[in-house]
Amino acid sequence: MRRKGPNRPISKICRAGSPVAGWAGPLQFDDTTYFVQEATDELKKSELALYLYVPDLDAAYQRALNAGAISIAEPAEQYHGDSLAILADKWGNQWYLAYATVTLDDDQVRERRQAEEAKDN
């Protein structure tokens, strides 16, 4: 069973010129556009983590590696029902790329988490 919800593709990533120092431009995710910019003396660096659902996790992971991202965790199914990969960009931001593989209720998530913790011990 597939989870309904945010499995929407990143439709376009583009760079735009900017009158400010450093790189700046729009990042479009489906119908939402985010504006991103490198830190400057006036705009201090702020690391963040983004959790994005993608339609093809393996392809998105490979595109990110090809673009220079550093792998923190390769794509793998998680106890909560998402397949997940974690990458870092050169600015220290973490990108969690996910694909919802199953729909689980709270009890199922709890059971799967406990089973995973038992394997680790």
mmCIF file of C-alpha atoms in Angstrom:
data_model
loop_
_atom_site.group_PDB
_atom_site.id
_atom_site.type_symbol
_atom_site.label_atom_id
_atom_site.label_comp_id
_atom_site.label_asym_id
_atom_site.label_seq_id
_atom_site.Cartn_x
_atom_site.Cartn_y
_atom_site.Cartn_z
ATOM 1 C CA MET A 1 0.000 0.000 0.000
ATOM 2 C CA ARG A 2 1.361 3.446 -0.871
ATOM 3 C CA ARG A 3 1.027 6.405 1.434
ATOM 4 C CA LYS A 4 -1.080 9.232 0.075
ATOM 5 C CA GLY A 5 0.541 12.570 0.377
ATOM 6 C CA PRO A 6 3.694 14.417 -0.509
ATOM 7 C CA ASN A 7 5.268 12.121 -3.120
ATOM 8 C CA ARG A 8 5.614 15.001 -5.537
ATOM 9 C CA PRO A 9 8.511 15.533 -7.904
ATOM 10 C CA ILE A 10 11.027 18.321 -7.772
ATOM 11 C CA SER A 11 9.981 19.901 -11.032
ATOM 12 C CA LYS A 12 12.749 22.401 -11.657
ATOM 13 C CA ILE A 13 15.963 23.592 -10.062
ATOM 14 C CA CYS A 14 17.500 26.668 -11.642
ATOM 15 C CA ARG A 15 19.988 29.407 -10.885
ATOM 16 C CA ALA A 16 19.264 33.064 -11.409
ATOM 17 C CA GLY A 17 21.476 36.124 -11.410
ATOM 18 C CA SER A 18 21.412 38.239 -8.303
ATOM 19 C CA PRO A 19 22.591 41.744 -7.446
ATOM 20 C CA VAL A 20 23.797 40.502 -4.027
ATOM 21 C CA ALA A 21 27.164 38.894 -3.331
ATOM 22 C CA GLY A 22 27.324 35.113 -3.583
ATOM 23 C CA TRP A 23 24.995 32.642 -5.248
ATOM 24 C CA ALA A 24 21.245 33.173 -5.044
ATOM 25 C CA GLY A 25 18.274 31.794 -6.900
ATOM 26 C CA PRO A 26 14.938 30.034 -6.815
ATOM 27 C CA LEU A 27 14.411 26.381 -5.952
ATOM 28 C CA GLN A 28 11.067 25.170 -7.227
ATOM 29 C CA PHE A 29 9.478 22.099 -5.603
ATOM 30 C CA ASP A 30 6.192 21.202 -7.280
ATOM 31 C CA ASP A 31 4.019 24.331 -6.977
ATOM 32 C CA THR A 32 6.168 25.974 -4.292
ATOM 33 C CA THR A 33 9.203 28.145 -4.964
ATOM 34 C CA TYR A 34 11.854 28.689 -2.304
ATOM 35 C CA PHE A 35 14.503 31.371 -2.615
ATOM 36 C CA VAL A 36 17.955 30.363 -1.433
ATOM 37 C CA GLN A 37 21.105 32.415 -1.076
ATOM 38 C CA GLU A 38 24.653 31.931 0.130
ATOM 39 C CA ALA A 39 25.575 33.532 3.435
ATOM 40 C CA THR A 40 27.066 37.015 3.390
ATOM 41 C CA ASP A 41 28.317 39.393 6.091
ATOM 42 C CA GLU A 42 24.769 40.722 6.415
ATOM 43 C CA LEU A 43 22.995 37.357 6.059
ATOM 44 C CA LYS A 44 24.756 34.904 8.342
ATOM 45 C CA LYS A 45 25.064 31.190 7.578
ATOM 46 C CA SER A 46 22.202 29.032 8.804
ATOM 47 C CA GLU A 47 22.474 25.263 8.358
ATOM 48 C CA LEU A 48 19.258 23.335 7.955
ATOM 49 C CA ALA A 49 17.819 19.932 7.198
ATOM 50 C CA LEU A 50 15.155 19.352 4.540
ATOM 51 C CA TYR A 51 12.985 16.221 4.357
ATOM 52 C CA LEU A 52 11.725 15.922 0.785
ATOM 53 C CA TYR A 53 9.540 13.223 -0.748
ATOM 54 C CA VAL A 54 10.668 12.283 -4.252
ATOM 55 C CA PRO A 55 9.038 9.999 -6.851
ATOM 56 C CA ASP A 56 12.241 8.023 -7.548
ATOM 57 C CA LEU A 57 14.569 7.861 -4.560
ATOM 58 C CA ASP A 58 17.443 6.058 -6.269
ATOM 59 C CA ALA A 59 17.482 8.490 -9.199
ATOM 60 C CA ALA A 60 17.282 11.561 -6.936
ATOM 61 C CA TYR A 61 20.077 10.185 -4.736
ATOM 62 C CA GLN A 62 22.311 9.582 -7.760
ATOM 63 C CA ARG A 63 21.579 13.068 -9.192
ATOM 64 C CA ALA A 64 22.546 14.611 -5.849
ATOM 65 C CA LEU A 65 25.821 12.641 -5.752
ATOM 66 C CA ASN A 66 26.576 13.669 -9.336
ATOM 67 C CA ALA A 67 25.975 17.304 -8.343
ATOM 68 C CA GLY A 68 28.576 17.049 -5.554
ATOM 69 C CA ALA A 69 26.526 16.037 -2.511
ATOM 70 C CA ILE A 70 28.156 13.835 0.111
ATOM 71 C CA SER A 71 26.350 10.649 1.112
ATOM 72 C CA ILE A 72 25.579 10.282 4.807
ATOM 73 C CA ALA A 73 23.241 7.288 4.418
ATOM 74 C CA GLU A 74 22.463 5.311 1.271
ATOM 75 C CA PRO A 75 18.809 4.657 0.337
ATOM 76 C CA ALA A 76 17.256 2.125 2.721
ATOM 77 C CA GLU A 77 13.799 1.300 4.062
ATOM 78 C CA GLN A 78 13.149 2.690 7.537
ATOM 79 C CA TYR A 79 10.929 1.350 10.329
ATOM 80 C CA HIS A 80 8.429 4.200 9.868
ATOM 81 C CA GLY A 81 7.583 3.173 6.298
ATOM 82 C CA ASP A 82 9.710 5.544 4.251
ATOM 83 C CA SER A 83 12.706 4.589 2.171
ATOM 84 C CA LEU A 84 15.272 7.246 2.994
ATOM 85 C CA ALA A 85 18.675 8.557 1.911
ATOM 86 C CA ILE A 86 20.601 11.342 3.654
ATOM 87 C CA LEU A 87 23.053 13.659 1.919
ATOM 88 C CA ALA A 88 24.950 16.832 2.780
ATOM 89 C CA ASP A 89 25.721 19.761 0.507
ATOM 90 C CA LYS A 90 28.908 21.823 0.571
ATOM 91 C CA TRP A 91 27.295 24.368 2.912
ATOM 92 C CA GLY A 92 26.586 21.788 5.619
ATOM 93 C CA ASN A 93 22.862 21.425 4.955
ATOM 94 C CA GLN A 94 21.404 17.931 5.221
ATOM 95 C CA TRP A 95 18.964 16.656 2.619
ATOM 96 C CA TYR A 96 16.689 13.774 3.596
ATOM 97 C CA LEU A 97 15.317 12.300 0.377
ATOM 98 C CA ALA A 98 12.407 9.949 0.991
ATOM 99 C CA TYR A 99 9.856 7.784 -0.740
ATOM 100 C CA ALA A 100 6.808 6.539 1.176
ATOM 101 C CA THR A 101 6.836 2.777 0.670
ATOM 102 C CA VAL A 102 4.024 1.724 3.049
ATOM 103 C CA THR A 103 1.266 3.261 5.130
ATOM 104 C CA LEU A 104 1.564 2.386 8.809
ATOM 105 C CA ASP A 105 -0.539 3.285 11.814
ATOM 106 C CA ASP A 106 1.093 4.359 15.097
ATOM 107 C CA ASP A 107 1.037 0.828 16.540
ATOM 108 C CA GLN A 108 2.756 -0.619 13.475
ATOM 109 C CA VAL A 109 5.447 2.074 13.584
ATOM 110 C CA ARG A 110 6.014 1.387 17.282
ATOM 111 C CA GLU A 111 6.274 -2.382 16.681
ATOM 112 C CA ARG A 112 8.699 -1.941 13.781
ATOM 113 C CA ARG A 113 10.838 0.505 15.794
ATOM 114 C CA GLN A 114 11.007 -1.915 18.745
ATOM 115 C CA ALA A 115 11.947 -4.799 16.434
ATOM 116 C CA GLU A 116 14.731 -2.701 14.888
ATOM 117 C CA GLU A 117 16.034 -1.658 18.304
ATOM 118 C CA ALA A 118 16.026 -5.325 19.431
ATOM 119 C CA LYS A 119 18.175 -6.240 16.386
ATOM 120 C CA ASP A 120 20.693 -3.531 17.316
ATOM 121 C CA ASN A 121 21.089 -4.833 20.890
#
